[in-house]
JSON list of C-alpha atoms in Angstrom, two decimals:
[
{"chain": "P", "resi": 1, "resn": "MET", "atom": "CA", "xyz": [100.83, 101.72, 97.94]},
{"chain": "P", "resi": 2, "resn": "GLU", "atom": "CA", "xyz": [101.67, 105.33, 96.42]},
{"chain": "P", "resi": 3, "resn": "TRP", "atom": "CA", "xyz": [105.00, 106.58, 98.00]},
{"chain": "P", "resi": 4, "resn": "ILE", "atom": "CA", "xyz": [105.57, 110.60, 98.04]},
{"chain": "P", "resi": 5, "resn": "LYS", "atom": "CA", "xyz": [108.82, 111.61, 96.19]},
{"chain": "P", "resi": 6, "resn": "PHE", "atom": "CA", "xyz": [110.91, 114.10, 97.70]},
{"chain": "P", "resi": 7, "resn": "GLY", "atom": "CA", "xyz": [114.61, 115.32, 97.90]},
{"chain": "P", "resi": 8, "resn": "GLY", "atom": "CA", "xyz": [115.48, 114.63, 101.40]},
{"chain": "P", "resi": 9, "resn": "GLY", "atom": "CA", "xyz": [114.11, 117.64, 103.29]},
{"chain": "P", "resi": 10, "resn": "PRO", "atom": "CA", "xyz": [111.30, 117.92, 105.61]},
{"chain": "P", "resi": 11, "resn": "LEU", "atom": "CA", "xyz": [107.62, 117.15, 104.11]},
{"chain": "P", "resi": 12, "resn": "VAL", "atom": "CA", "xyz": [105.11, 119.49, 104.76]},
{"chain": "P", "resi": 13, "resn": "CYS", "atom": "CA", "xyz": [101.19, 118.78, 104.84]},
{"chain": "P", "resi": 14, "resn": "LEU", "atom": "CA", "xyz": [98.76, 121.82, 104.10]},
{"chain": "P", "resi": 15, "resn": "GLU", "atom": "CA", "xyz": [95.68, 122.60, 102.86]},
{"chain": "P", "resi": 16, "resn": "THR", "atom": "CA", "xyz": [95.65, 122.42, 99.01]},
{"chain": "P", "resi": 17, "resn": "ALA", "atom": "CA", "xyz": [94.43, 125.85, 98.75]},
{"chain": "P", "resi": 18, "resn": "LEU", "atom": "CA", "xyz": [97.20, 127.28, 100.62]},
{"chain": "P", "resi": 19, "resn": "ALA", "atom": "CA", "xyz": [99.72, 125.36, 98.77]},
{"chain": "P", "resi": 20, "resn": "TYR", "atom": "CA", "xyz": [100.44, 128.57, 96.49]},
{"chain": "P", "resi": 21, "resn": "ARG", "atom": "CA", "xyz": [101.72, 130.51, 99.32]},
{"chain": "P", "resi": 22, "resn": "TRP", "atom": "CA", "xyz": [104.44, 128.06, 100.28]},
{"chain": "P", "resi": 23, "resn": "ARG", "atom": "CA", "xyz": [107.76, 128.95, 98.51]},
{"chain": "P", "resi": 24, "resn": "GLY", "atom": "CA", "xyz": [110.15, 126.34, 99.29]},
{"chain": "P", "resi": 25, "resn": "VAL", "atom": "CA", "xyz": [113.73, 127.70, 99.55]},
{"chain": "P", "resi": 26, "resn": "GLU", "atom": "CA", "xyz": [112.93, 130.94, 97.90]},
{"chain": "P", "resi": 27, "resn": "VAL", "atom": "CA", "xyz": [113.50, 133.89, 100.34]},
{"chain": "P", "resi": 28, "resn": "GLY", "atom": "CA", "xyz": [110.51, 136.26, 100.99]},
{"chain": "P", "resi": 29, "resn": "GLY", "atom": "CA", "xyz": [106.92, 136.64, 99.93]},
{"chain": "P", "resi": 30, "resn": "GLY", "atom": "CA", "xyz": [106.27, 133.02, 101.43]},
{"chain": "P", "resi": 31, "resn": "ALA", "atom": "CA", "xyz": [103.80, 131.67, 103.69]},
{"chain": "P", "resi": 32, "resn": "THR", "atom": "CA", "xyz": [105.32, 133.34, 106.87]},
{"chain": "P", "resi": 33, "resn": "VAL", "atom": "CA", "xyz": [102.74, 134.96, 109.43]},
{"chain": "P", "resi": 34, "resn": "ASP", "atom": "CA", "xyz": [105.69, 137.47, 110.82]},
{"chain": "P", "resi": 35, "resn": "PRO", "atom": "CA", "xyz": [107.28, 140.02, 108.63]},
{"chain": "P", "resi": 36, "resn": "LYS", "atom": "CA", "xyz": [110.48, 139.65, 110.55]},
{"chain": "P", "resi": 37, "resn": "ILE", "atom": "CA", "xyz": [110.67, 135.93, 109.50]},
{"chain": "P", "resi": 38, "resn": "ASP", "atom": "CA", "xyz": [110.15, 137.01, 105.76]},
{"chain": "P", "resi": 39, "resn": "ALA", "atom": "CA", "xyz": [114.10, 136.74, 105.24]},
{"chain": "P", "resi": 40, "resn": "VAL", "atom": "CA", "xyz": [113.88, 133.15, 106.05]},
{"chain": "P", "resi": 41, "resn": "SER", "atom": "CA", "xyz": [112.48, 130.77, 103.59]},
{"chain": "P", "resi": 42, "resn": "ASP", "atom": "CA", "xyz": [109.32, 128.56, 104.25]},
{"chain": "P", "resi": 43, "resn": "TYR", "atom": "CA", "xyz": [112.01, 125.62, 104.02]},
{"chain": "P", "resi": 44, "resn": "GLU", "atom": "CA", "xyz": [114.47, 126.91, 106.73]},
{"chain": "P", "resi": 45, "resn": "ARG", "atom": "CA", "xyz": [111.08, 127.17, 108.85]},
{"chain": "P", "resi": 46, "resn": "ALA", "atom": "CA", "xyz": [109.98, 123.56, 108.44]},
{"chain": "P", "resi": 47, "resn": "CYS", "atom": "CA", "xyz": [113.94, 122.60, 109.10]},
{"chain": "P", "resi": 48, "resn": "ARG", "atom": "CA", "xyz": [113.59, 124.12, 112.36]},
{"chain": "P", "resi": 49, "resn": "VAL", "atom": "CA", "xyz": [111.03, 121.68, 113.83]},
{"chain": "P", "resi": 50, "resn": "PRO", "atom": "CA", "xyz": [112.96, 119.93, 116.10]},
{"chain": "P", "resi": 51, "resn": "ASP", "atom": "CA", "xyz": [111.12, 116.47, 115.80]},
{"chain": "P", "resi": 52, "resn": "ASN", "atom": "CA", "xyz": [109.16, 113.84, 113.64]},
{"chain": "P", "resi": 53, "resn": "LEU", "atom": "CA", "xyz": [106.24, 116.28, 113.60]},
{"chain": "P", "resi": 54, "resn": "GLY", "atom": "CA", "xyz": [105.62, 119.87, 114.11]},
{"chain": "P", "resi": 55, "resn": "THR", "atom": "CA", "xyz": [103.42, 122.96, 113.16]},
{"chain": "P", "resi": 56, "resn": "ILE", "atom": "CA", "xyz": [104.24, 126.22, 111.59]},
{"chain": "P", "resi": 57, "resn": "GLU", "atom": "CA", "xyz": [102.12, 129.22, 111.54]},
{"chain": "P", "resi": 58, "resn": "LEU", "atom": "CA", "xyz": [101.07, 130.72, 108.09]},
{"chain": "P", "resi": 59, "resn": "VAL", "atom": "CA", "xyz": [99.55, 133.78, 107.00]},
{"chain": "P", "resi": 60, "resn": "GLU", "atom": "CA", "xyz": [96.26, 131.76, 106.53]},
{"chain": "P", "resi": 61, "resn": "GLY", "atom": "CA", "xyz": [96.24, 128.68, 108.79]},
{"chain": "P", "resi": 62, "resn": "SER", "atom": "CA", "xyz": [99.25, 126.44, 109.62]},
{"chain": "P", "resi": 63, "resn": "ALA", "atom": "CA", "xyz": [101.59, 123.59, 107.85]},
{"chain": "P", "resi": 64, "resn": "LEU", "atom": "CA", "xyz": [101.95, 120.45, 109.56]},
{"chain": "P", "resi": 65, "resn": "VAL", "atom": "CA", "xyz": [105.80, 119.38, 108.93]},
{"chain": "P", "resi": 66, "resn": "LEU", "atom": "CA", "xyz": [107.04, 115.74, 108.86]},
{"chain": "P", "resi": 67, "resn": "GLY", "atom": "CA", "xyz": [110.42, 116.22, 110.18]},
{"chain": "P", "resi": 68, "resn": "ASP", "atom": "CA", "xyz": [113.51, 114.91, 111.44]},
{"chain": "P", "resi": 69, "resn": "MET", "atom": "CA", "xyz": [115.19, 112.34, 108.39]},
{"chain": "P", "resi": 70, "resn": "PRO", "atom": "CA", "xyz": [114.10, 111.55, 105.20]},
{"chain": "P", "resi": 71, "resn": "LEU", "atom": "CA", "xyz": [111.68, 108.62, 105.52]},
{"chain": "P", "resi": 72, "resn": "GLU", "atom": "CA", "xyz": [109.63, 106.65, 102.90]},
{"chain": "P", "resi": 73, "resn": "THR", "atom": "CA", "xyz": [105.99, 108.36, 103.22]},
{"chain": "P", "resi": 74, "resn": "SER", "atom": "CA", "xyz": [102.59, 107.45, 102.26]},
{"chain": "P", "resi": 75, "resn": "VAL", "atom": "CA", "xyz": [99.17, 108.26, 102.94]},
{"chain": "P", "resi": 76, "resn": "TRP", "atom": "CA", "xyz": [96.77, 104.90, 103.83]},
{"chain": "P", "resi": 77, "resn": "SER", "atom": "CA", "xyz": [93.15, 104.76, 104.34]},
{"chain": "P", "resi": 78, "resn": "ASP", "atom": "CA", "xyz": [91.70, 101.87, 106.59]},
{"chain": "P", "resi": 79, "resn": "ALA", "atom": "CA", "xyz": [88.48, 100.06, 106.03]},
{"chain": "P", "resi": 80, "resn": "LEU", "atom": "CA", "xyz": [86.67, 103.01, 108.25]},
{"chain": "P", "resi": 81, "resn": "LYS", "atom": "CA", "xyz": [88.21, 105.76, 106.14]},
{"chain": "P", "resi": 82, "resn": "ASN", "atom": "CA", "xyz": [90.43, 106.73, 109.04]},
{"chain": "P", "resi": 83, "resn": "ILE", "atom": "CA", "xyz": [93.53, 108.41, 107.21]},
{"chain": "P", "resi": 84, "resn": "ILE", "atom": "CA", "xyz": [96.96, 107.40, 108.26]},
{"chain": "P", "resi": 85, "resn": "ILE", "atom": "CA", "xyz": [100.13, 109.15, 107.18]},
{"chain": "P", "resi": 86, "resn": "VAL", "atom": "CA", "xyz": [102.38, 106.11, 107.11]},
{"chain": "P", "resi": 87, "resn": "ARG", "atom": "CA", "xyz": [106.32, 106.77, 107.42]},
{"chain": "P", "resi": 88, "resn": "LEU", "atom": "CA", "xyz": [108.89, 103.95, 107.49]},
{"chain": "P", "resi": 89, "resn": "PHE", "atom": "CA", "xyz": [112.20, 104.09, 109.35]},
{"chain": "P", "resi": 90, "resn": "TYR", "atom": "CA", "xyz": [113.12, 100.22, 108.08]},
{"chain": "P", "resi": 91, "resn": "ILE", "atom": "CA", "xyz": [111.19, 97.55, 106.26]},
{"chain": "P", "resi": 92, "resn": "GLY", "atom": "CA", "xyz": [112.37, 94.55, 104.56]},
{"chain": "P", "resi": 93, "resn": "PRO", "atom": "CA", "xyz": [111.83, 94.87, 100.61]},
{"chain": "P", "resi": 94, "resn": "GLU", "atom": "CA", "xyz": [109.65, 91.88, 100.24]},
{"chain": "P", "resi": 95, "resn": "THR", "atom": "CA", "xyz": [107.33, 93.19, 102.98]},
{"chain": "P", "resi": 96, "resn": "ASN", "atom": "CA", "xyz": [103.60, 94.15, 101.91]},
{"chain": "P", "resi": 97, "resn": "VAL", "atom": "CA", "xyz": [103.14, 97.38, 103.87]},
{"chain": "P", "resi": 98, "resn": "SER", "atom": "CA", "xyz": [99.50, 97.49, 102.67]},
{"chain": "P", "resi": 99, "resn": "ASN", "atom": "CA", "xyz": [98.64, 94.00, 104.48]},
{"chain": "P", "resi": 100, "resn": "LEU", "atom": "CA", "xyz": [100.59, 95.17, 107.50]},
{"chain": "P", "resi": 101, "resn": "LEU", "atom": "CA", "xyz": [98.75, 98.05, 108.04]},
{"chain": "P", "resi": 102, "resn": "GLN", "atom": "CA", "xyz": [95.31, 96.16, 107.35]},
{"chain": "P", "resi": 103, "resn": "ASN", "atom": "CA", "xyz": [96.44, 94.03, 110.29]},
{"chain": "P", "resi": 104, "resn": "ILE", "atom": "CA", "xyz": [97.15, 97.02, 112.68]},
{"chain": "P", "resi": 105, "resn": "GLY", "atom": "CA", "xyz": [94.49, 97.08, 115.44]},
{"chain": "P", "resi": 106, "resn": "ASP", "atom": "CA", "xyz": [93.30, 100.19, 117.37]},
{"chain": "P", "resi": 107, "resn": "SER", "atom": "CA", "xyz": [95.62, 99.28, 120.03]},
{"chain": "P", "resi": 108, "resn": "SER", "atom": "CA", "xyz": [98.48, 100.43, 118.12]},
{"chain": "P", "resi": 109, "resn": "PHE", "atom": "CA", "xyz": [97.81, 103.98, 118.38]},
{"chain": "P", "resi": 110, "resn": "ILE", "atom": "CA", "xyz": [97.04, 104.18, 122.10]},
{"chain": "P", "resi": 111, "resn": "SER", "atom": "CA", "xyz": [100.54, 105.37, 123.00]},
{"chain": "P", "resi": 112, "resn": "PRO", "atom": "CA", "xyz": [101.97, 106.91, 119.95]},
{"chain": "P", "resi": 113, "resn": "GLN", "atom": "CA", "xyz": [105.82, 108.22, 119.77]},
{"chain": "P", "resi": 114, "resn": "GLU", "atom": "CA", "xyz": [104.62, 111.57, 118.82]},
{"chain": "P", "resi": 115, "resn": "SER", "atom": "CA", "xyz": [101.30, 113.51, 118.46]},
{"chain": "P", "resi": 116, "resn": "ILE", "atom": "CA", "xyz": [100.22, 116.94, 117.47]},
{"chain": "P", "resi": 117, "resn": "ILE", "atom": "CA", "xyz": [97.03, 118.69, 116.83]},
{"chain": "P", "resi": 118, "resn": "PHE", "atom": "CA", "xyz": [96.61, 120.15, 113.51]},
{"chain": "P", "resi": 119, "resn": "GLU", "atom": "CA", "xyz": [93.41, 122.08, 112.65]},
{"chain": "P", "resi": 120, "resn": "THR", "atom": "CA", "xyz": [92.33, 122.88, 108.96]},
{"chain": "P", "resi": 121, "resn": "ARG", "atom": "CA", "xyz": [89.43, 124.43, 107.44]},
{"chain": "P", "resi": 122, "resn": "SER", "atom": "CA", "xyz": [89.34, 122.13, 104.41]},
{"chain": "P", "resi": 123, "resn": "SER", "atom": "CA", "xyz": [89.49, 118.33, 104.16]},
{"chain": "P", "resi": 124, "resn": "HIS", "atom": "CA", "xyz": [91.62, 118.86, 100.86]},
{"chain": "P", "resi": 125, "resn": "LEU", "atom": "CA", "xyz": [95.10, 118.60, 101.90]},
{"chain": "P", "resi": 126, "resn": "ILE", "atom": "CA", "xyz": [98.63, 117.95, 100.03]},
{"chain": "P", "resi": 127, "resn": "ILE", "atom": "CA", "xyz": [102.12, 116.79, 101.03]},
{"chain": "P", "resi": 128, "resn": "PHE", "atom": "CA", "xyz": [105.08, 117.68, 99.22]},
{"chain": "P", "resi": 129, "resn": "ASP", "atom": "CA", "xyz": [108.71, 118.27, 99.72]},
{"chain": "P", "resi": 130, "resn": "SER", "atom": "CA", "xyz": [109.49, 121.48, 101.81]},
{"chain": "P", "resi": 131, "resn": "ALA", "atom": "CA", "xyz": [112.10, 122.49, 99.66]},
{"chain": "P", "resi": 132, "resn": "PHE", "atom": "CA", "xyz": [109.86, 123.30, 96.55]},
{"chain": "P", "resi": 133, "resn": "PRO", "atom": "CA", "xyz": [107.19, 125.58, 95.70]},
{"chain": "P", "resi": 134, "resn": "GLY", "atom": "CA", "xyz": [103.69, 124.24, 96.60]},
{"chain": "P", "resi": 135, "resn": "ASP", "atom": "CA", "xyz": [102.51, 125.37, 93.14]},
{"chain": "P", "resi": 136, "resn": "ASP", "atom": "CA", "xyz": [105.23, 123.46, 91.61]},
{"chain": "P", "resi": 137, "resn": "GLN", "atom": "CA", "xyz": [103.00, 120.65, 90.01]},
{"chain": "P", "resi": 138, "resn": "LYS", "atom": "CA", "xyz": [105.96, 118.94, 88.25]},
{"chain": "P", "resi": 139, "resn": "ARG", "atom": "CA", "xyz": [107.35, 117.62, 91.84]},
{"chain": "P", "resi": 140, "resn": "SER", "atom": "CA", "xyz": [104.13, 115.21, 92.07]},
{"chain": "P", "resi": 141, "resn": "PRO", "atom": "CA", "xyz": [102.61, 116.28, 95.36]},
{"chain": "P", "resi": 142, "resn": "PHE", "atom": "CA", "xyz": [100.53, 113.87, 96.78]},
{"chain": "P", "resi": 143, "resn": "ILE", "atom": "CA", "xyz": [97.11, 115.22, 97.53]},
{"chain": "P", "resi": 144, "resn": "PHE", "atom": "CA", "xyz": [94.45, 113.34, 99.98]},
{"chain": "P", "resi": 145, "resn": "ILE", "atom": "CA", "xyz": [91.10, 114.13, 101.43]},
{"chain": "P", "resi": 146, "resn": "CYS", "atom": "CA", "xyz": [90.55, 113.61, 104.75]},
{"chain": "P", "resi": 147, "resn": "GLN", "atom": "CA", "xyz": [87.82, 114.51, 107.81]},
{"chain": "P", "resi": 148, "resn": "LYS", "atom": "CA", "xyz": [89.39, 116.42, 110.53]},
{"chain": "P", "resi": 149, "resn": "GLU", "atom": "CA", "xyz": [88.67, 113.90, 113.01]},
{"chain": "P", "resi": 150, "resn": "ASN", "atom": "CA", "xyz": [90.51, 110.91, 111.60]},
{"chain": "P", "resi": 151, "resn": "ILE", "atom": "CA", "xyz": [94.28, 111.48, 110.60]},
{"chain": "P", "resi": 152, "resn": "GLY", "atom": "CA", "xyz": [96.96, 109.62, 112.28]},
{"chain": "P", "resi": 153, "resn": "PHE", "atom": "CA", "xyz": [100.37, 109.40, 112.29]}
]
């Protein structure tokens, strides 16, 4: 599995077409919806999400924030093409995460710790460190494609 590289801040997931609007720690001119908030960076807004999952409104659409603490994060697709965002709190160094995920049954998702509705207009999504601008390709963003109905956390 490929793991998303980040500097420790919250990760943000949004449509690839909207990534250029995300300005990270730069103040003003970012992805904000409200001019009164424009004095706050997009990164600050992401840091204000109190839980592991949250959304923030953008000028166009919204961003899913994978917040709380810096966790190893990846995207995995099962045999039915369901997309699962994987975040590891702790796992032994010898553990094969792909094998673990292949053996997870649907019952594992019946009572999630957190859930959220995240609507997009496009199935092309990107996950990256919220501290960096979305159009900074040197930061190796993690791009994936999913259907609106089949994303899990």
